[in-house]
Amino acid sequence: MSISEKQAQVSVNTASINGYLTPPRNADDSLLAELGYKAEFKREFSMIETIAFAFSIMGVVGSVASTLSFPLVSGGHVGMVWGWLIPCFFVMAVASSMAELVSSMPTSAGLYYFAAKLAPPKYSALASWITGWANITGQVTLVCSIDFTCAQMITTAIAVSSDGATIVSSGATYGILLAILFTHGLVCSAATNVLARLNLFYVIVNVGTTIAAIVALLVCSGDNKVSTKDAFTMFENNTGWSNNGWAFLLAFTAPMWTLTGYDSAAHISEEVAGAQRAAPIAILVGVFGTQVLGWLLFIACSFATASVTNLLTGALPLPMGQLFLDVVGKRGMLAIWSFIIVVQFVTGAAQGVDASRVIFAFARDNALPGSHLWKRINRRTQTPVNAVWLVMAGAAVCGLLGFSAAALSSLAGASVIGLYVSYATPIFLRITSGRDKLVPGTFSLGRWYMPIGIIAVAWVLFIVVLLLFPPAQTATPVGMNYAVVIIMGVFVFASISWVVSAHKWFHGPIKNVDDPRSSLEGKEL
């Protein structure tokens, strides 16, 4: 029997919970019940709002402003233009494979649930455990990275407005981070219908500011623009690596950091109406839209950059701030920079919602210490408020790394590695042990799932290795890439906990559809 037939059958029946009859479920909740979970959220995200959420979480102009230094160092103009475009094709392969999985299994559990269903039964729980911890690592560190960069944007604005007289210390920057995290905690604790409406505002500000930035850079740079040939072909290696080819590859850090978080459509799928169709469309449209606008913005940056060296040696924390100051002047820079700060702020808010849903789902399956607290749904808002504040607390701890520039940069790499490992694991299982296990949803890759999946997994393997390398050929304590320390720390913790105890009590996703409480007595799916 197909999923659609099952949905039709289940939706006309009543469910029995502890001996009481409940009203008929809609198709979304019926499918969720087949996956093993009861409906605990209100489905108040429409397709447009789901697309807006997936798009907003990548925050084009804010992310480009945050990561401009990577392509400037690793290739200059070539790094900006082609260092963005090339990874886009491979990221779309990852996104397409993920969209197929989400369409088949639309649940907040997302990636670790996919891994459990597609792995060989003997290794199902282990695959779920590894994927879940990798995803949580990426989610929480990404919240910190986004919000810390937002804090740096604010310090940049302060420096420009005071003509360099006020330079905010690392301690004060951390204080700004805490204030942003607290505000995000309040926003992310709101009811689902409020979050859904907010994302329409997010996407308008995001797209509008990106277009304004592109126009401002191209128009206001005037005769100071570089030639078209230089904008697309001038290469500068400022990395310290003697091999220019390898130096250029390091520019891929910018798009890989930006093009993360699109798994958010899976994690809010239990709050989406028509999730089987809306979630995969949101992933594909969100990724493609971000790729196109991001490339256009980097092209505009390339044309407007008269001197790569001047941007890299400027006094401001972020080279993008220096670029706007050089091109549009102090007042113009502060005007557009204020909107970029707003974009970065709402990007962090969207990521906070995403991370909290991952924490909630993993706790619902009793995989976290204190799971009974983090899987609790607030009765008033019907959202996982406790999980929200756990995310903010974790991000605040990670923010302590901001006192070291090298550690902060490594945190960004760790977030990308954690997320993409969690993306690639179920895709790898899909093309190996899970070839005949997936029940297609409304979006399917058909026979193309295999080549696309192979490309996706190969790309992630490559990018993980790339992001573990230091930025210069001669590593020093100050310039070292500590992403491997962060990732290995989580991996060692997850491995030891699995060997010592978790393998005895964690058996993968837990069925709770017949139990009104997410209890420890839940049945293994």
Short mmCIF file of C-alpha atoms in Angstrom, two decimals, residues 118 121 129 201 213 235 303 308 324 366 401:
data_model
loop_
_atom_site.label_atom_id
_atom_site.label_comp_id
_atom_site.label_asym_id
_atom_site.label_seq_id
_atom_site.Cartn_x
_atom_site.Cartn_y
_atom_site.Cartn_z
CA LEU A 118 18.23 3.40 6.09
CA PRO A 121 19.25 -3.10 11.43
CA TRP A 129 23.49 8.27 17.43
CA PHE A 201 9.40 39.71 7.35
CA ALA A 213 23.93 46.03 -1.44
CA PHE A 235 44.12 35.89 -8.74
CA PHE A 303 33.96 44.80 -9.23
CA VAL A 308 42.29 43.31 -1.95
CA PHE A 324 31.20 49.62 2.03
CA ASN A 366 15.76 10.02 24.98
CA LEU A 401 36.16 30.88 21.98
#
